[in-house]
Coordinates of C-alpha atoms and ligand atoms in Angstrom, one line a residue:
Chain A
M1 CA 0.1 -0.3 0.2
R2 CA 1.4 3.1 -0.8
N3 CA 1.7 6.1 2.2
F4 CA -0.1 8.8 3.1
D5 CA -0.9 11.4 5.7
Y6 CA -3.0 11.1 8.4
K7 CA -5.5 13.1 10.0
L8 CA -7.8 12.9 12.7
P9 CA -9.6 16.1 12.9
T10 CA -11.9 16.7 15.9
S11 CA -14.5 19.1 14.5
L12 CA -16.2 19.7 11.1
N13 CA -14.2 22.7 10.4
E14 CA -10.9 21.1 10.9
L15 CA -11.9 18.1 8.6
T16 CA -13.2 20.6 6.2
D17 CA -10.1 22.3 6.3
M18 CA -8.1 19.5 6.2
L19 CA -9.8 18.3 3.4
S20 CA -9.2 21.2 0.9
H21 CA -5.9 21.2 2.1
G22 CA -5.3 18.0 1.2
G23 CA -5.2 17.5 -2.8
H24 CA -7.8 16.1 -4.8
T25 CA -6.6 12.1 -3.7
A26 CA -7.7 13.2 -0.3
R27 CA -10.2 10.1 1.7
L28 CA -12.5 10.6 4.4
L29 CA -12.4 7.5 6.6
A30 CA -15.3 6.0 8.3
G31 CA -15.3 2.6 9.1
G32 CA -12.7 2.0 6.5
T33 CA -14.3 -1.3 5.5
D34 CA -14.4 -0.6 1.7
L35 CA -11.8 1.8 2.0
V36 CA -8.8 -0.2 3.2
V37 CA -9.9 -3.0 0.9
A38 CA -9.9 -0.3 -1.9
M39 CA -6.1 1.0 -0.7
R40 CA -5.0 -2.6 -0.2
G41 CA -5.7 -3.3 -3.7
G42 CA -4.5 -0.5 -5.1
R43 CA -7.8 0.8 -6.5
M44 CA -7.5 3.9 -4.6
T45 CA -4.3 5.7 -3.8
P46 CA -5.3 9.0 -1.1
E47 CA -1.8 10.8 -0.4
V48 CA -3.7 12.0 2.7
V49 CA -6.4 10.2 4.9
I50 CA -8.8 11.7 6.9
D51 CA -10.7 10.0 9.6
T52 CA -14.0 11.3 10.8
K53 CA -14.5 9.3 13.7
H54 CA -13.8 12.0 16.6
V55 CA -16.4 14.5 14.4
E56 CA -19.2 15.1 16.6
E57 CA -21.1 15.9 14.0
L58 CA -20.5 13.0 11.8
N59 CA -21.4 10.6 14.8
E60 CA -24.3 12.3 15.5
L61 CA -27.6 10.2 16.4
S62 CA -30.6 11.9 17.3
F63 CA -34.5 11.8 17.0
N64 CA -36.6 15.0 17.5
D65 CA -40.4 15.4 16.9
H66 CA -40.3 14.3 13.1
T67 CA -36.4 13.3 12.1
M68 CA -34.0 11.0 13.2
I69 CA -30.4 13.0 12.4
L70 CA -28.3 9.8 11.4
G71 CA -24.3 10.8 11.1
A72 CA -22.8 9.3 8.2
S73 CA -20.2 7.6 10.8
V74 CA -22.5 5.8 12.7
T75 CA -21.7 2.2 12.4
C76 CA -24.3 -0.4 11.4
R77 CA -23.7 -2.2 15.0
K78 CA -24.9 1.5 17.0
V79 CA -28.1 1.5 14.5
C80 CA -29.1 -2.0 15.3
R81 CA -28.8 -1.5 18.6
N82 CA -30.9 1.6 19.1
P83 CA -34.3 1.0 20.6
Q84 CA -36.0 4.1 18.8
I85 CA -34.7 2.5 15.3
V86 CA -35.6 -1.0 16.0
K87 CA -39.0 0.6 17.1
H88 CA -39.2 3.3 14.2
F89 CA -37.3 2.0 11.4
P90 CA -37.0 -2.2 11.5
A91 CA -36.4 -1.8 7.2
L92 CA -32.7 -0.4 8.5
I93 CA -32.3 -2.9 11.1
D94 CA -32.8 -5.2 7.9
C95 CA -29.8 -4.6 5.8
A96 CA -27.3 -2.9 8.6
T97 CA -27.9 -6.7 10.1
L98 CA -26.8 -8.1 6.5
I99 CA -23.6 -5.9 5.9
G100 CA -20.9 -8.6 6.4
G101 CA -20.5 -10.4 9.4
T102 CA -20.2 -9.0 13.3
Q103 CA -16.9 -7.8 12.6
I104 CA -17.7 -5.9 9.9
Q105 CA -21.0 -4.4 11.1
N106 CA -19.1 -3.2 14.1
R107 CA -16.5 -0.6 12.0
A108 CA -18.7 -0.3 8.8
T109 CA -21.0 2.6 8.5
L110 CA -24.2 4.2 6.4
G111 CA -22.0 7.0 4.9
G112 CA -19.7 5.0 3.6
N113 CA -22.5 2.9 2.4
L114 CA -23.4 5.7 1.0
C115 CA -20.3 7.3 -0.5
N116 CA -18.9 4.1 -1.7
A117 CA -21.7 3.9 -4.2
A118 CA -21.9 0.5 -5.4
P119 CA -24.7 -0.6 -7.4
S120 CA -25.0 -3.2 -4.5
A121 CA -25.0 -1.4 -1.8
D122 CA -27.9 -3.1 0.6
T123 CA -28.4 -0.2 3.0
I124 CA -29.0 2.7 0.1
P125 CA -32.8 1.1 -1.2
A126 CA -34.1 1.6 2.4
L127 CA -32.7 4.6 2.8
I128 CA -34.5 5.8 -0.7
V129 CA -37.7 4.2 0.3
L130 CA -37.3 5.8 4.1
K131 CA -37.4 9.0 2.0
A132 CA -34.0 10.2 3.7
Q133 CA -31.9 13.5 2.4
A134 CA -28.4 13.3 2.6
N135 CA -27.2 16.7 4.7
I136 CA -23.7 18.1 2.4
C137 CA -21.1 20.3 3.7
G138 CA -18.8 22.3 1.5
P139 CA -16.5 24.8 1.1
H140 CA -19.7 26.7 -0.4
G141 CA -22.1 25.7 2.2
S142 CA -24.2 22.8 3.0
R143 CA -27.0 21.4 0.8
Q144 CA -30.2 18.8 1.2
V145 CA -30.4 15.9 -1.7
P146 CA -32.4 13.0 -1.4
V147 CA -30.5 9.9 -1.5
E148 CA -31.8 8.6 -4.6
T149 CA -29.6 11.6 -6.4
F150 CA -27.3 11.1 -5.2
C151 CA -25.4 8.1 -6.9
T152 CA -24.4 9.0 -10.1
G153 CA -22.7 5.8 -11.4
P154 CA -20.8 2.8 -9.7
G155 CA -18.4 4.8 -7.1
Q156 CA -19.6 8.0 -8.4
T157 CA -21.1 10.5 -6.6
I158 CA -22.5 14.0 -6.6
L159 CA -20.3 15.0 -3.7
E160 CA -18.8 17.7 -5.9
G161 CA -14.7 19.3 -4.7
N162 CA -14.5 19.0 -0.8
E163 CA -17.6 18.2 0.1
I164 CA -19.0 15.4 2.1
L165 CA -21.4 14.0 3.8
V166 CA -22.4 15.0 6.9
S167 CA -25.4 13.0 7.7
F168 CA -29.3 11.9 7.2
S169 CA -32.5 13.5 8.0
I170 CA -35.2 10.7 7.9
P171 CA -38.5 11.4 8.6
L172 CA -40.1 9.4 11.8
P173 CA -42.8 6.8 10.0
R174 CA -46.6 8.3 9.6
E175 CA -49.0 6.3 11.8
H176 CA -49.8 2.9 9.4
E177 CA -46.6 3.4 7.8
G178 CA -43.8 0.0 7.5
A179 CA -41.1 -0.4 5.5
F180 CA -39.2 -3.4 4.4
F181 CA -35.4 -4.5 2.8
I182 CA -34.5 -7.9 1.0
R183 CA -31.9 -9.3 -0.9
F184 CA -30.8 -12.2 -2.7
I185 CA -27.1 -13.9 -2.3
P186 CA -25.8 -16.8 -3.0
R187 CA -24.9 -17.6 0.4
N188 CA -26.8 -17.4 3.5
D189 CA -24.5 -14.2 4.9
M190 CA -21.6 -12.5 4.1
D191 CA -21.3 -11.8 -0.4
I192 CA -22.7 -9.3 -2.3
A193 CA -26.5 -9.4 -3.7
I194 CA -27.4 -10.5 -7.2
A195 CA -30.8 -8.1 -6.3
N196 CA -32.1 -6.1 -3.5
A197 CA -34.9 -4.1 -2.7
A198 CA -36.5 -1.9 -0.3
A199 CA -40.3 -0.2 -0.2
S200 CA -42.5 1.4 2.2
I201 CA -46.1 2.0 2.5
V202 CA -48.7 3.8 4.3
I203 CA -52.3 2.4 4.0
A204 CA -55.1 3.8 5.3
S205 CA -56.4 3.3 9.2
S206 CA -59.1 0.2 7.8
G207 CA -55.5 -1.5 6.9
E208 CA -57.2 -2.0 3.1
T209 CA -56.2 0.4 0.8
I210 CA -52.5 1.9 -0.1
I211 CA -52.4 5.3 0.6
E212 CA -48.7 5.7 -0.4
G213 CA -45.8 3.5 -1.9
R214 CA -42.3 4.4 -2.5
V215 CA -39.9 0.8 -4.3
A216 CA -36.1 0.8 -4.6
I217 CA -34.2 -1.7 -5.9
G218 CA -30.5 -2.5 -6.4
A219 CA -27.8 -4.6 -7.8
V220 CA -29.9 -3.9 -11.0
A221 CA -28.4 -1.2 -11.9
P222 CA -25.3 1.0 -12.3
T223 CA -26.2 2.9 -9.4
P224 CA -29.3 1.7 -6.4
L225 CA -33.1 2.5 -8.4
Y226 CA -35.6 4.5 -6.7
V227 CA -38.7 3.0 -8.6
S228 CA -40.6 6.7 -9.3
D229 CA -43.1 4.8 -11.7
V230 CA -44.8 2.7 -8.8
E231 CA -46.8 5.3 -6.8
P232 CA -49.1 5.8 -8.9
V233 CA -49.9 2.2 -9.2
L234 CA -50.1 1.5 -5.6
S235 CA -51.9 4.8 -4.1
G236 CA -55.6 4.7 -3.5
R237 CA -55.3 0.9 -4.5
P238 CA -56.4 -2.1 -2.4
I239 CA -54.0 -4.4 -0.9
A240 CA -54.2 -7.0 -3.0
D241 CA -52.2 -9.1 -4.9
D242 CA -52.8 -8.1 -8.1
V243 CA -51.6 -4.4 -7.5
I244 CA -48.6 -6.1 -5.9
A245 CA -47.5 -7.5 -8.6
Q246 CA -48.4 -4.7 -10.9
A247 CA -46.0 -3.0 -8.7
A248 CA -43.7 -5.3 -9.4
D249 CA -44.0 -5.8 -12.5
I250 CA -42.9 -1.8 -13.3
A251 CA -40.0 -2.5 -10.7
R252 CA -38.8 -5.4 -13.4
Q253 CA -38.9 -3.3 -16.3
S254 CA -37.5 -0.2 -14.8
A255 CA -34.3 -2.7 -13.6
R256 CA -31.2 -2.5 -16.2
P257 CA -29.2 -5.1 -14.9
I258 CA -25.8 -7.2 -16.7
T259 CA -24.9 -10.5 -16.9
D260 CA -21.4 -11.2 -14.6
M261 CA -20.0 -13.8 -12.3
R262 CA -22.9 -13.5 -9.8
G263 CA -26.1 -13.6 -11.9
T264 CA -27.3 -13.1 -15.6
V265 CA -29.8 -10.4 -16.6
D266 CA -32.6 -13.1 -16.7
Q267 CA -32.0 -14.0 -13.2
R268 CA -31.6 -10.8 -11.9
K269 CA -34.9 -9.3 -13.7
H270 CA -37.1 -12.2 -12.2
L271 CA -35.3 -11.4 -8.6
T272 CA -36.2 -7.8 -8.7
H273 CA -40.4 -8.8 -9.0
V274 CA -40.1 -11.9 -6.5
L275 CA -37.9 -9.2 -3.8
V276 CA -40.6 -6.3 -4.4
R277 CA -43.3 -8.0 -4.1
R278 CA -41.6 -9.6 -0.9
A279 CA -40.5 -6.4 0.5
L280 CA -44.0 -4.5 -0.6
N281 CA -45.9 -7.8 1.7
G282 CA -43.1 -6.9 4.2
A283 CA -44.0 -3.2 4.6
V284 CA -47.6 -3.5 4.4
N285 CA -47.6 -6.2 7.3
R286 CA -45.4 -4.0 9.2
A287 CA -47.8 -0.8 8.8
R288 CA -50.4 -3.4 10.1
G289 CA -48.4 -3.6 12.9
N290 CA -48.3 -6.9 12.7
D291 CA -43.6 -7.5 13.0
Chain B
M1 CA 6.4 9.9 5.7
N2 CA 7.0 9.6 9.0
R3 CA 6.0 6.7 11.1
Q4 CA 3.3 8.0 13.9
Q5 CA 3.5 7.2 17.8
V6 CA 0.5 5.3 18.7
T7 CA 0.2 4.4 22.2
A8 CA -2.3 1.7 23.1
T9 CA -3.4 -0.6 25.5
I10 CA -2.7 -4.0 24.8
N11 CA -3.6 -6.9 26.5
G12 CA -3.7 -4.8 29.9
E13 CA -0.2 -3.9 29.4
H14 CA 0.6 -0.2 28.2
K15 CA 2.6 -0.4 24.6
E16 CA 4.0 2.6 22.8
F17 CA 5.1 1.9 19.3
L18 CA 6.2 3.7 15.9
C19 CA 4.3 2.8 12.6
E20 CA 3.6 4.2 9.4
P21 CA -0.1 5.0 8.6
R22 CA -0.2 2.4 5.9
Q23 CA 0.3 -0.4 8.6
S24 CA -2.7 -2.3 9.4
L25 CA -3.3 -3.1 13.1
L26 CA -2.9 -6.7 12.1
E27 CA 0.7 -6.1 10.8
V28 CA 1.5 -3.8 13.2
L29 CA 0.5 -6.3 15.8
R30 CA 2.4 -8.9 13.9
D31 CA 5.5 -7.1 12.6
E32 CA 6.3 -4.6 15.6
L33 CA 5.0 -6.2 19.0
F34 CA 5.3 -9.7 17.5
L35 CA 1.6 -10.4 18.8
T36 CA 2.3 -13.2 16.4
G37 CA -0.8 -15.8 17.8
T38 CA -3.4 -13.1 15.2
K39 CA -3.3 -14.8 12.0
E40 CA -3.6 -13.2 8.3
G41 CA -5.6 -15.1 6.1
C42 CA -7.7 -12.8 3.7
N43 CA -6.3 -9.8 4.5
D44 CA -9.2 -8.0 3.2
G45 CA -12.3 -8.6 5.5
N46 CA -13.8 -11.9 4.7
C47 CA -12.1 -14.6 6.7
G48 CA -11.6 -13.3 10.7
S49 CA -8.5 -15.0 11.4
C50 CA -7.3 -11.7 12.4
N51 CA -9.8 -10.6 14.9
V52 CA -9.2 -8.6 18.2
I53 CA -11.1 -6.7 20.6
L54 CA -10.8 -3.1 20.3
D55 CA -12.3 -1.0 23.0
G56 CA -14.7 -3.6 23.7
T57 CA -15.8 -4.4 20.1
L58 CA -15.3 -7.0 17.9
V59 CA -13.1 -6.1 14.7
N60 CA -11.2 -7.8 11.7
S61 CA -7.7 -6.2 12.8
C62 CA -6.8 -6.5 8.7
C63 CA -9.2 -4.3 7.9
I64 CA -8.4 -0.8 10.7
F65 CA -5.0 1.0 9.9
G66 CA -2.2 0.7 13.3
V67 CA -3.0 4.3 13.8
E68 CA -6.4 3.8 14.6
A69 CA -5.6 2.4 17.6
N70 CA -4.1 5.1 18.7
G71 CA -5.5 5.5 22.7
G72 CA -7.1 2.4 22.6
H73 CA -7.6 -0.9 24.5
I74 CA -7.1 -4.2 22.6
T75 CA -7.0 -7.8 23.5
T76 CA -6.0 -10.0 21.1
I77 CA -5.7 -14.0 21.6
E78 CA -2.2 -13.6 23.9
G79 CA -4.5 -12.1 26.2
L80 CA -7.3 -14.2 26.7
S81 CA -6.0 -16.8 29.1
K82 CA -5.5 -16.1 32.2
G83 CA -1.6 -17.0 32.8
N84 CA -1.5 -21.0 32.1
E85 CA -4.9 -21.0 33.1
L86 CA -7.0 -21.6 29.6
H87 CA -9.6 -19.5 29.0
P88 CA -12.8 -22.0 28.6
L89 CA -13.2 -21.4 25.8
Q90 CA -9.7 -22.8 25.1
Q91 CA -10.7 -25.1 26.4
T92 CA -13.3 -26.8 24.9
F93 CA -12.2 -25.9 21.9
L94 CA -8.9 -28.1 23.3
E95 CA -11.5 -31.0 24.7
G96 CA -14.0 -31.0 22.2
T97 CA -11.4 -30.7 19.2
G98 CA -12.9 -27.4 17.6
M99 CA -9.8 -26.8 15.6
Q100 CA -7.8 -29.3 12.8
C101 CA -4.9 -26.9 11.6
G102 CA -5.5 -24.3 14.1
F103 CA -5.0 -21.5 11.7
C104 CA -8.5 -20.1 12.2
T105 CA -8.8 -21.0 15.8
P106 CA -7.6 -17.7 17.2
G107 CA -10.0 -15.8 15.3
F108 CA -12.7 -18.0 16.3
L109 CA -11.7 -17.8 20.1
I110 CA -11.4 -14.0 19.9
A111 CA -15.1 -13.8 18.1
A112 CA -16.5 -16.5 20.2
S113 CA -15.7 -14.7 23.5
A114 CA -16.8 -11.5 22.4
L115 CA -19.9 -13.2 22.1
L116 CA -19.9 -14.4 25.1
D117 CA -18.8 -11.5 26.6
E118 CA -22.5 -10.0 25.9
N119 CA -24.2 -12.8 25.7
S120 CA -23.7 -15.9 28.4
E121 CA -26.8 -18.1 26.6
P122 CA -26.8 -18.1 23.4
T123 CA -28.7 -20.4 21.2
E124 CA -27.0 -22.5 17.9
E125 CA -28.4 -20.1 15.7
E126 CA -26.9 -17.0 17.7
I127 CA -23.3 -18.5 17.8
R128 CA -23.7 -19.5 14.1
H129 CA -25.0 -15.9 13.1
W130 CA -22.0 -14.2 14.8
L131 CA -19.2 -16.4 13.6
V132 CA -20.3 -15.9 10.0
G133 CA -17.5 -13.4 9.2
N134 CA -15.1 -16.2 10.3
L135 CA -13.4 -19.3 8.1
C136 CA -12.5 -22.7 8.9
R137 CA -11.3 -24.7 6.4
C138 CA -11.0 -28.0 8.6
T139 CA -13.5 -28.6 10.9
G140 CA -16.6 -28.2 9.7
Y141 CA -18.3 -25.7 12.1
D142 CA -19.8 -27.9 14.0
K143 CA -17.5 -28.6 16.6
I144 CA -16.8 -24.8 16.8
V145 CA -20.3 -24.1 17.3
K146 CA -20.4 -27.3 19.8
A147 CA -17.2 -25.9 21.5
V148 CA -18.6 -22.6 21.7
Q149 CA -22.2 -24.1 24.2
D150 CA -19.9 -25.9 26.3
A151 CA -18.0 -22.6 27.2
A152 CA -21.3 -20.8 27.8
L153 CA -21.9 -23.5 30.2
I154 CA -19.0 -23.8 32.1
L155 CA -18.8 -19.8 32.3
R156 CA -22.5 -19.4 33.3
E157 CA -21.7 -22.2 36.1
R158 CA -19.0 -20.2 37.5
A159 CA -20.9 -17.5 37.8
L160 CA -23.3 -19.3 40.1
Ligands
LIG1 C1 -16.1 -8.8 4.7 C2 -16.8 -7.6 4.0 C3 -18.7 -8.1 3.6 C4 -19.0 -6.4 2.8 N1 -20.6 -6.7 3.1 C5 -21.3 -6.1 2.4 C6 -22.7 -6.2 2.3 O1 -23.1 -6.8 2.7 N2 -23.6 -5.2 1.5 C7 -23.0 -4.4 1.2 O2 -23.3 -3.5 1.0 N3 -21.4 -3.7 1.6 C8 -20.8 -4.5 2.1 N4 -19.4 -4.6 2.3 C9 -18.9 -2.9 2.3 C10 -19.1 -2.2 3.2 O3 -18.6 -2.8 4.5 C11 -19.9 -1.2 3.2 O4 -20.2 -0.7 1.9 C12 -19.7 0.2 4.1 O5 -21.3 0.0 4.6 C13 -18.9 1.1 3.9 O6 -18.5 1.8 5.5 P1 -17.5 2.6 5.8 O7 -17.9 3.0 6.9 O8 -16.4 0.8 6.4 O9 -16.7 3.1 4.6 P2 -15.0 3.0 4.1 O10 -14.8 2.3 3.7 O11 -14.4 4.1 5.4 O12 -15.7 4.7 3.3 C14 -16.1 4.3 2.4 C15 -15.8 5.2 0.8 O13 -16.9 6.6 1.3 C16 -15.6 7.4 1.4 N5 -16.5 8.0 3.0 C17 -16.7 7.6 4.2 N6 -17.5 8.6 4.3 C18 -17.5 9.4 4.1 C19 -18.4 11.0 4.4 N7 -18.7 10.7 5.2 N8 -18.2 11.8 3.2 C20 -17.8 11.5 2.1 N9 -17.0 10.6 1.5 C21 -17.0 9.8 2.8 C22 -14.3 7.1 1.9 O14 -13.5 7.8 1.5 C23 -14.7 5.7 1.0 O15 -14.7 6.0 -0.4 C24 -18.7 -5.2 2.6 C25 -17.2 -5.0 3.1 C26 -16.7 -6.1 3.6 C27 -15.0 -6.5 3.7
LIG2 S1 -7.2 -11.6 7.5 FE1 -9.0 -9.8 8.2 S2 -10.8 -11.2 7.8 FE2 -9.1 -12.2 7.0
LIG3 S1 -8.9 -25.1 12.3 FE1 -8.0 -25.3 10.1 S2 -8.5 -23.8 9.2 FE2 -9.9 -24.1 10.9

């Protein structure tokens, strides 16, 4: 591995300062479960590595009346053990418990998962259906973007020169809202998704009608994909197998997968249909309070 | 580039050492501190043979830079026994042949000890799930799982 300068800022100001003086190769270090491996493989050769673990804003985990603020560098383990996240956002637990094994979850972060921008990243579809906003900070101030617009290609994001992801703002679920994430991998654990899917749904208090539904799919396009065409198909419709199948059809049509060592185009398209159906049914169950 | 001074408590002992930022914690433990019980298998986070406990959490030392451990508390396999008295896990792995070639064993022992620290009565499923990040090419895992269950029992009996 090429050598580099290791920096450990203790405030956001210090971090952004170090980043702007770190040259164009400077990289942020959260859990390092992508970065260290990429550096060892020579795929990334930063001259400066800036550790985010001591910057308060990136490690915040707090709730107000309407929103959860989840710092970019909060680990999957902390997410999985937070009783409020368990209660309000089981879909985040679905995916955070699947990232690697125990050892990886103890380091890996949701911010790192998003910024690494892998098409197969497991937390991104759930963040999308939960309407997470990415809070970005840069030399020209702050901005907020929906997570579905964050990744622009494999390993590519909308972050511009010296911008960083600070945190996510995620609205607390409404009444009768549920969300669910599911993936398909060749083994039970420790592998990369052949396809994954997340869904969120708000249902009427009768428990029979859909008010709003969102679907996102992964590993079937250059970036995790928000399938906006599903929304009109779901809203106002009864909770019924044919409605859910119709939504899954649309997701399958939106998928633009490739064939690689893990799966073929046809398999991925088929899986998208199956996983979206299951994710929607899982979300409905949770919205009904059955989970 | 400059070597950086790092201070850490390793197996209860205060240690100061110099390391290059690019050295993983695994390299530092093995090559600078000669704690060679921690093994390098895959060097990319998949096999668990490099497991150590850093500030109370189980980690892959191959995926962490040595400089990140500054100020930290680390337990390696060398710190698991109390002098000549084996940890119950070491005892049950030995008695139940939870290892063959033994290469994966330090990682499994550290990982299992982290599990028993927070869950004194894990189910078989919980044990298997906790250990998904540890690979063994020899045993077929069943004897490892059994050894962890046996050690959990010993620890529970001791706590009575
Ligand atoms: C054995 C193993 C199993 C894995 N299993 C899975 C899996 O099942 N599913 C899955 O999705 N992933 C998996 N991964 C990949 C990885 O663990 C995840 O992507 C993880 O969430 C990355 O988080 P991190 O904190 O370790 O990121 P890091 O490695 O620290 O960072 C990742 C990238 O994001 C950049 N970055 C980090 N934080 C910021 C920030 N705040 N602002 C701007 N840029 C930033 C870094 O510079 C780097 O380029 C696995 C990895 C390993 C080694
Ligand atoms: S050597 Fe670290 S996980 Fe394999
Ligand atoms: S005993 Fe040989 S790898 Fe596990």
